[in-house]
Coordinates of C-alpha atoms in Angstrom, one line a residue:
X4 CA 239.4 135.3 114.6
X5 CA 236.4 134.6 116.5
X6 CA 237.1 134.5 120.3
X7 CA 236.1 131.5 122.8
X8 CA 234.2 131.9 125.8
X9 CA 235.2 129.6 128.5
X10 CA 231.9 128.5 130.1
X11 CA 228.3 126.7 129.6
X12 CA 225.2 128.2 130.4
X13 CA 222.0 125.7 130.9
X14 CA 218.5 127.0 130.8
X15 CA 218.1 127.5 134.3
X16 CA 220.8 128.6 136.5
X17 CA 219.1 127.5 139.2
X18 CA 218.3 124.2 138.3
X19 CA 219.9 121.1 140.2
X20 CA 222.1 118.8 138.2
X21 CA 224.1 115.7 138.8
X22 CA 227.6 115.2 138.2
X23 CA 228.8 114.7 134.9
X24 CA 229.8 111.2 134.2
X25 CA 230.7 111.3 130.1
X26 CA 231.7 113.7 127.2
X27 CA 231.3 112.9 123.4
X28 CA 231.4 115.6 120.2
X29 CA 228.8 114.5 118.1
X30 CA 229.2 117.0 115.1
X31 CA 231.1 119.7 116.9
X32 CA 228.2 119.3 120.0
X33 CA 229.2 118.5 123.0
X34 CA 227.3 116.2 125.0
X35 CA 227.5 115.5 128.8
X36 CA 225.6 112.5 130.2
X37 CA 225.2 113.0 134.2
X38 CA 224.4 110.5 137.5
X39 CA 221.3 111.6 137.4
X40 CA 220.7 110.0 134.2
X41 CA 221.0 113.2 131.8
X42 CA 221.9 113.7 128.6
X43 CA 222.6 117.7 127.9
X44 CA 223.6 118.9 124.3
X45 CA 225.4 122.4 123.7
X46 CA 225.6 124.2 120.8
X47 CA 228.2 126.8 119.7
X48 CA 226.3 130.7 119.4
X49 CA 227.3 133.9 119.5
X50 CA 227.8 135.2 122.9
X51 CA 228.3 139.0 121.4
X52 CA 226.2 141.4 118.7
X53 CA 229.1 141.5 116.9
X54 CA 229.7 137.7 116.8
X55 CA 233.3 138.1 117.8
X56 CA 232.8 135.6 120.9
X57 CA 231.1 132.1 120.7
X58 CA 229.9 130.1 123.9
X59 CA 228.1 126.8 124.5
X60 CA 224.4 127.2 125.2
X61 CA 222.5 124.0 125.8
X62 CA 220.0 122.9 122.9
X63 CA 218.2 120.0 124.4
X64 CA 217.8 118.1 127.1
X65 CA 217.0 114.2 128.0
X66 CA 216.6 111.9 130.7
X67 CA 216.8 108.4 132.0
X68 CA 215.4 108.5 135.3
X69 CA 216.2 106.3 138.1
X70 CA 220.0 105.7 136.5
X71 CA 223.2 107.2 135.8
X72 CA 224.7 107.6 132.3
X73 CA 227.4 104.7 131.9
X74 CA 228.9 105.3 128.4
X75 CA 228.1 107.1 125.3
X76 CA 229.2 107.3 121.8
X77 CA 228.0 108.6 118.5
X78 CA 226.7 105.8 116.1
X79 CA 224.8 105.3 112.9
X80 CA 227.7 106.0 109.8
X81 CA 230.2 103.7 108.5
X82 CA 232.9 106.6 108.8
X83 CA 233.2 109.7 110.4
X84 CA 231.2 111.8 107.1
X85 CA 228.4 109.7 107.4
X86 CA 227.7 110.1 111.3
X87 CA 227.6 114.0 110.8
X88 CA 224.8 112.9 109.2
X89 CA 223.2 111.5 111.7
X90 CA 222.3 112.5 115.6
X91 CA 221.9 108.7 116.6
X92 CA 223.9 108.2 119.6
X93 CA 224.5 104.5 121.8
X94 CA 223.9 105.0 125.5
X95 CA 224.4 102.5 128.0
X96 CA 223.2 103.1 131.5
X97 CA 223.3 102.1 135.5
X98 CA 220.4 101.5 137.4
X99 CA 220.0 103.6 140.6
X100 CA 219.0 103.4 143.8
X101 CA 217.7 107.0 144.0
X102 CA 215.7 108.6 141.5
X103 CA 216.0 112.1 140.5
X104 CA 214.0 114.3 138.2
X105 CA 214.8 116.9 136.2
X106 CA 211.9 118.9 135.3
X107 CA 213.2 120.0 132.1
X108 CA 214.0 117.2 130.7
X109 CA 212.3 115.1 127.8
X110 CA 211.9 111.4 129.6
X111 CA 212.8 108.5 128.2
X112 CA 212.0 105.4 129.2
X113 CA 214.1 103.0 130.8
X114 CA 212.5 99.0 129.5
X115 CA 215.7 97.0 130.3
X116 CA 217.9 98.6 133.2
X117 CA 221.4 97.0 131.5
X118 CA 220.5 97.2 127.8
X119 CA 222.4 99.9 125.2
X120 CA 219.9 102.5 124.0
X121 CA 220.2 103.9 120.5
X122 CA 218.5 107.3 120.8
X123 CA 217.7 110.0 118.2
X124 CA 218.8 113.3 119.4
X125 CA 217.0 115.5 117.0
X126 CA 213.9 113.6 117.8
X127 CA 214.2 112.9 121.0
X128 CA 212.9 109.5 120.9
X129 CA 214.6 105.8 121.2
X130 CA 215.3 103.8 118.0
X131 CA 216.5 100.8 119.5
X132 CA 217.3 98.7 122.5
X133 CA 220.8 96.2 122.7
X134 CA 219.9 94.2 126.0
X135 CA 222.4 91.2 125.4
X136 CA 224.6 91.9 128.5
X137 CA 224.1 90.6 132.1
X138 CA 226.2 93.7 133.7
X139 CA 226.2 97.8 132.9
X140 CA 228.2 98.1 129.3
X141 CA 230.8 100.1 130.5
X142 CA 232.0 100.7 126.5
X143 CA 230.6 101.3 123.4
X144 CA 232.3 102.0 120.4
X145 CA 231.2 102.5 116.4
X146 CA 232.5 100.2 114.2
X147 CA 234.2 100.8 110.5
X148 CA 231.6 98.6 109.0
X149 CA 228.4 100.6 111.2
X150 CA 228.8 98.0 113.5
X151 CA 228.8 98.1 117.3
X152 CA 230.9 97.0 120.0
X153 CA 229.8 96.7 123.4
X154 CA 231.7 95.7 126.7
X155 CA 230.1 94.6 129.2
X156 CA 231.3 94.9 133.3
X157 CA 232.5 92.7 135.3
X158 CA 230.2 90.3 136.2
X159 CA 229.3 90.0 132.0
X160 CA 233.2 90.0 131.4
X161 CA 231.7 89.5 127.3
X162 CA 232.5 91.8 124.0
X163 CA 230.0 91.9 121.8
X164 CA 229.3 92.7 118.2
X165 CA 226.1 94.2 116.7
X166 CA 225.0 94.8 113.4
X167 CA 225.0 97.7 111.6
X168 CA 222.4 100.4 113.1
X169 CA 221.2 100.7 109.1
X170 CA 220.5 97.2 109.9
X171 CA 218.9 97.3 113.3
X172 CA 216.4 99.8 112.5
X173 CA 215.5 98.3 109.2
X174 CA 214.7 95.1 111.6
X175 CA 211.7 97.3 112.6
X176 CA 208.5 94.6 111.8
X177 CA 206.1 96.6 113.8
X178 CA 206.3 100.0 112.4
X179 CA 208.9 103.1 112.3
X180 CA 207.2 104.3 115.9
X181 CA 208.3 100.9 116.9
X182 CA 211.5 100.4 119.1
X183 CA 213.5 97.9 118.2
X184 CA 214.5 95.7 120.5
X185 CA 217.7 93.1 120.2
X186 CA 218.5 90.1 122.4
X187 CA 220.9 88.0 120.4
X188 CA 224.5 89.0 119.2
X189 CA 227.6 87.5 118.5
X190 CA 230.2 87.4 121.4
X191 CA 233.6 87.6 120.8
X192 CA 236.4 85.0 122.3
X193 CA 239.0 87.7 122.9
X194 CA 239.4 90.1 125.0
X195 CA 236.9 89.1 127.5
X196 CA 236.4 91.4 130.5
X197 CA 238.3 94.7 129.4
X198 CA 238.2 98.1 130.7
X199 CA 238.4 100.0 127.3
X200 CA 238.3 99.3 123.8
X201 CA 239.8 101.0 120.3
X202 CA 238.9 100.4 117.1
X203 CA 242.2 100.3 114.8
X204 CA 241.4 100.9 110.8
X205 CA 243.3 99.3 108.6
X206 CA 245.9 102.3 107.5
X207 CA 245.9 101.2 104.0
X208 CA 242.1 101.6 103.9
X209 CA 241.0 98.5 103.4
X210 CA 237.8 96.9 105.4
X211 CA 239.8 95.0 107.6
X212 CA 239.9 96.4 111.4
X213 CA 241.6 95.5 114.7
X214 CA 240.2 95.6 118.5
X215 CA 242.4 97.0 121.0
X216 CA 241.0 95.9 124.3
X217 CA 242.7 97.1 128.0
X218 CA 242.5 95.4 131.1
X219 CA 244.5 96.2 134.0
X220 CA 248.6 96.2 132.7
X221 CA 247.7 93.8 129.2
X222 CA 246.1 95.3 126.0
X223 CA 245.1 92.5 123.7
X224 CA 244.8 92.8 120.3
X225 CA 241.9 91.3 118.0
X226 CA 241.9 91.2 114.4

């Protein structure tokens, strides 16, 4: 049985980072989105000759400079086979007063300081922009259907649904370099302002799905 080294190594030990503000597995990766407005991916490699010990080593490397990374979560599949598939994750980010730079890093540009960016990680490039909310999304979660749900903070207090990200990108009129850009959504009546929310599958596998949304002692539940 392969043995697991507790620690990360970045590319530069020397190198200045921010604090780490999310974690997500995106296809046994971990990535850890930072103040500073990083995105860092690790792989698992052999740490030993003999390949009896693993450790994370990071594999890329992205920014958003002049924010912080808000929320993140793995997109693009209408269950969890079809996302390995893909390295499309949501990010939502937080403007900053102080901007930092991390000369490593592959830049991407920030166009709309609130708006939900749907990156490509293997390419390294944005695919689309979700810029609906008047307040940092503060969650993002993947729906059954492809869909996804955003939450918006406090002075947005609105849940929002998007289409499928098959469907977003295919909305692309100005070429596949394009990013697509999205204004317009539908906006849910419940929950409102929420802190968190969970997706709840339908146990008998149908297509039907609930939303679990917390705020403060209440969890409201919308089917």
């Amino acid at each position: 049985t392969n043995q697991l080294r507790d620690e990360i190594t970045p590319p530069d030990l020397e190198e200045t980072t921010g604090s780490v503000t999310k974690l997500l597995d995106m296809n046994g990766q971990l990535v850890c989105g930072d103040s500073w407005g990083g995105i860092r991916i690790y792989d698992w490699v052999p740490s030993s000759s003999s390949g009896t010990e693993v450790s994370r080593r990071q594999c890329a490397l992205f920014q958003f400079r002049g924010s912080s990374i808000a929320c993140m979560e793995q997109v693009g599949g209408k269950n969890k086979e079809e996302c390995h598939n893909h390295h499309l994750l949501a990010v939502s980010i937080q403007p900053e007063q102080q901007s930092h730079i991390l000369p490593l890093a592959h830049s991407l540009g920030v166009t709309r300081p609130r708006g939900v960016y749907v990156i490509d990680a293997k390419e390294a490039t944005i695919k689309a922009v979700l810029d609906a909310h008047s307040d940092t999304v503060r969650c993002i979660r993947s729906l059954p259907d492809g869909g996804i749900l955003t939450a918006g903070g406090k002075m947005d207090a609105t849940v929002r649904v998007w289409d499928p990200v098959a469907t977003l990108l295919c909305d692309d009129d100005g070429g596949s370099d394009d990013v697509v850009v999205k204004e317009e959504t539908s906006i849910l009546k419940q929950p409102g302002y929420v802190f968190d929310l969970k997706v709840l599958p339908d146990s008998n596998g149908s297509n039907v799905y609930a939303i679990a949304g917390a705020r403060y002692n209440v969890i409201k539940i919308v089917i």
